């Protein structure tokens, strides 16, 4: 059925809800000029409808009752912006069952429950837009699904958590320690009061789950992804990395190697001269390699009311175009096109490594450590030892050539049991130049 206007209901009037509503209200004319579509903000539901959001909302739009949106026959597109799993999941399922298209920024929900949601969307012949779920304002989902449609994706590397990137940038620039910078990030409102999802790599893992699913046509596989946060990184590691010519970033990595998919989130050393290592502060960036296009990179704000609102509105416009032009769902949930790829376990990957041993400063220690590394086929590329502490331990730092992670874990277990090694060895995976 052809329509001449599309009605939108937003659930959640927080940061992203406010940005989205503001764009729809203030740029309705511009959107109409550019698309010919009348996109009308019909309702906004939130428990708090009295707080001033800094712009005027027309009378009759605000409600505290979510049914005014989900059960409203006038509304075509339900925009879920409350975040979290419940009650967001129930709201979305209900909306889909009522044949409403859904737009969401909810990466946690899509990464963990998305297969069920996309199945329901497909059953009900409606669409779910989720551009805002990864990298905020950067149109990365559109780039992957449309701009790069002619490519097999060989690798994606992303800095997709602004909080972690802000913390690592500050630690690098000011030689500050993790705990102090985290407190500052919380004070400035970058990190959540409970920042676990950010600093433990969980938020990045949610977003990478979505990118991998799109890139390789696999189901959303959050539980099979390896994740490690930035809490163990010290300013000393950042300084050593810099002496070797590297930056430390929390990277989301997915690549196809030997017919298997790697999906991993962990602090990573990247050469200083790589474009992605220059992405600092709260900014996000995603590097995508396709077999036809080669290397591409996308940069911008990964969070915030207006950048994320910009992505939400782009989805609303796409769905509105479909509705107005009388087509039923153009997009399929990508994970319905399942490929027979296996996801590689972290022990099976190969990488270069940075090791920081806390070793006694006495003759023979380096040869003991290098002997064990050699026994596991781990070849040393460079060594630094700094400082001399008589009778105590000093940091001994080694960069390796490419090695198998399983061998690295076994070697470190053996090394950490040596009486001359006083603390658990720190290791960081290294990407980029090497052999
Ligand atoms: N906590 C996220 C970040 C917000 O720091 O990037 C956007 O998903």
JSON list of C-alpha atoms in Angstrom, two decimals, residues 6-10 16-32 37-44 55-56 58 61 77 79 81 306 309-310 312-317 320:
[
{"chain": "A", "resi": 6, "resn": "UNK", "atom": "CA", "xyz": [5.22, 8.04, 7.60]},
{"chain": "A", "resi": 7, "resn": "UNK", "atom": "CA", "xyz": [4.61, 8.24, 11.35]},
{"chain": "A", "resi": 8, "resn": "UNK", "atom": "CA", "xyz": [7.36, 7.56, 13.84]},
{"chain": "A", "resi": 9, "resn": "UNK", "atom": "CA", "xyz": [7.18, 6.70, 17.56]},
{"chain": "A", "resi": 10, "resn": "UNK", "atom": "CA", "xyz": [10.30, 6.90, 19.74]},
{"chain": "A", "resi": 16, "resn": "UNK", "atom": "CA", "xyz": [20.00, 9.39, 21.68]},
{"chain": "A", "resi": 17, "resn": "UNK", "atom": "CA", "xyz": [16.19, 9.75, 21.85]},
{"chain": "A", "resi": 18, "resn": "UNK", "atom": "CA", "xyz": [16.60, 13.51, 22.30]},
{"chain": "A", "resi": 19, "resn": "UNK", "atom": "CA", "xyz": [19.06, 13.78, 19.40]},
{"chain": "A", "resi": 20, "resn": "UNK", "atom": "CA", "xyz": [16.76, 11.78, 17.13]},
{"chain": "A", "resi": 21, "resn": "UNK", "atom": "CA", "xyz": [13.63, 13.76, 18.09]},
{"chain": "A", "resi": 22, "resn": "UNK", "atom": "CA", "xyz": [15.46, 17.04, 17.63]},
{"chain": "A", "resi": 23, "resn": "UNK", "atom": "CA", "xyz": [16.68, 16.09, 14.15]},
{"chain": "A", "resi": 24, "resn": "UNK", "atom": "CA", "xyz": [13.20, 14.91, 13.10]},
{"chain": "A", "resi": 25, "resn": "UNK", "atom": "CA", "xyz": [11.57, 18.09, 14.43]},
{"chain": "A", "resi": 26, "resn": "UNK", "atom": "CA", "xyz": [14.16, 20.58, 13.24]},
{"chain": "A", "resi": 27, "resn": "UNK", "atom": "CA", "xyz": [15.09, 18.97, 9.94]},
{"chain": "A", "resi": 28, "resn": "UNK", "atom": "CA", "xyz": [11.71, 17.63, 8.78]},
{"chain": "A", "resi": 29, "resn": "UNK", "atom": "CA", "xyz": [11.69, 20.27, 6.01]},
{"chain": "A", "resi": 30, "resn": "UNK", "atom": "CA", "xyz": [15.18, 19.40, 4.85]},
{"chain": "A", "resi": 31, "resn": "UNK", "atom": "CA", "xyz": [14.40, 15.66, 4.82]},
{"chain": "A", "resi": 32, "resn": "UNK", "atom": "CA", "xyz": [11.25, 16.36, 2.79]},
{"chain": "A", "resi": 37, "resn": "UNK", "atom": "CA", "xyz": [8.91, 12.23, 2.23]},
{"chain": "A", "resi": 38, "resn": "UNK", "atom": "CA", "xyz": [6.77, 13.53, 5.07]},
{"chain": "A", "resi": 39, "resn": "UNK", "atom": "CA", "xyz": [8.30, 11.92, 8.13]},
{"chain": "A", "resi": 40, "resn": "UNK", "atom": "CA", "xyz": [6.23, 12.83, 11.17]},
{"chain": "A", "resi": 41, "resn": "UNK", "atom": "CA", "xyz": [7.33, 12.41, 14.78]},
{"chain": "A", "resi": 42, "resn": "UNK", "atom": "CA", "xyz": [4.04, 11.20, 16.22]},
{"chain": "A", "resi": 43, "resn": "UNK", "atom": "CA", "xyz": [4.86, 10.07, 19.79]},
{"chain": "A", "resi": 44, "resn": "UNK", "atom": "CA", "xyz": [7.75, 9.86, 22.25]},
{"chain": "A", "resi": 55, "resn": "UNK", "atom": "CA", "xyz": [14.24, 22.03, 22.57]},
{"chain": "A", "resi": 56, "resn": "UNK", "atom": "CA", "xyz": [10.49, 22.42, 22.20]},
{"chain": "A", "resi": 58, "resn": "UNK", "atom": "CA", "xyz": [4.94, 19.96, 20.15]},
{"chain": "A", "resi": 61, "resn": "UNK", "atom": "CA", "xyz": [3.62, 13.99, 21.48]},
{"chain": "A", "resi": 77, "resn": "UNK", "atom": "CA", "xyz": [8.11, 2.88, 12.59]},
{"chain": "A", "resi": 79, "resn": "UNK", "atom": "CA", "xyz": [12.32, 3.53, 17.33]},
{"chain": "A", "resi": 81, "resn": "UNK", "atom": "CA", "xyz": [16.27, 3.89, 22.23]},
{"chain": "A", "resi": 306, "resn": "UNK", "atom": "CA", "xyz": [23.29, 14.28, 17.53]},
{"chain": "A", "resi": 309, "resn": "UNK", "atom": "CA", "xyz": [20.59, 10.59, 16.18]},
{"chain": "A", "resi": 310, "resn": "UNK", "atom": "CA", "xyz": [21.95, 11.21, 12.68]},
{"chain": "A", "resi": 312, "resn": "UNK", "atom": "CA", "xyz": [18.90, 6.66, 13.63]},
{"chain": "A", "resi": 313, "resn": "UNK", "atom": "CA", "xyz": [17.26, 9.17, 11.28]},
{"chain": "A", "resi": 314, "resn": "UNK", "atom": "CA", "xyz": [19.11, 7.67, 8.30]},
{"chain": "A", "resi": 315, "resn": "UNK", "atom": "CA", "xyz": [17.42, 4.33, 9.09]},
{"chain": "A", "resi": 316, "resn": "UNK", "atom": "CA", "xyz": [14.05, 6.02, 9.53]},
{"chain": "A", "resi": 317, "resn": "UNK", "atom": "CA", "xyz": [14.44, 7.63, 6.10]},
{"chain": "A", "resi": 320, "resn": "UNK", "atom": "CA", "xyz": [10.16, 5.42, 5.01]}
]
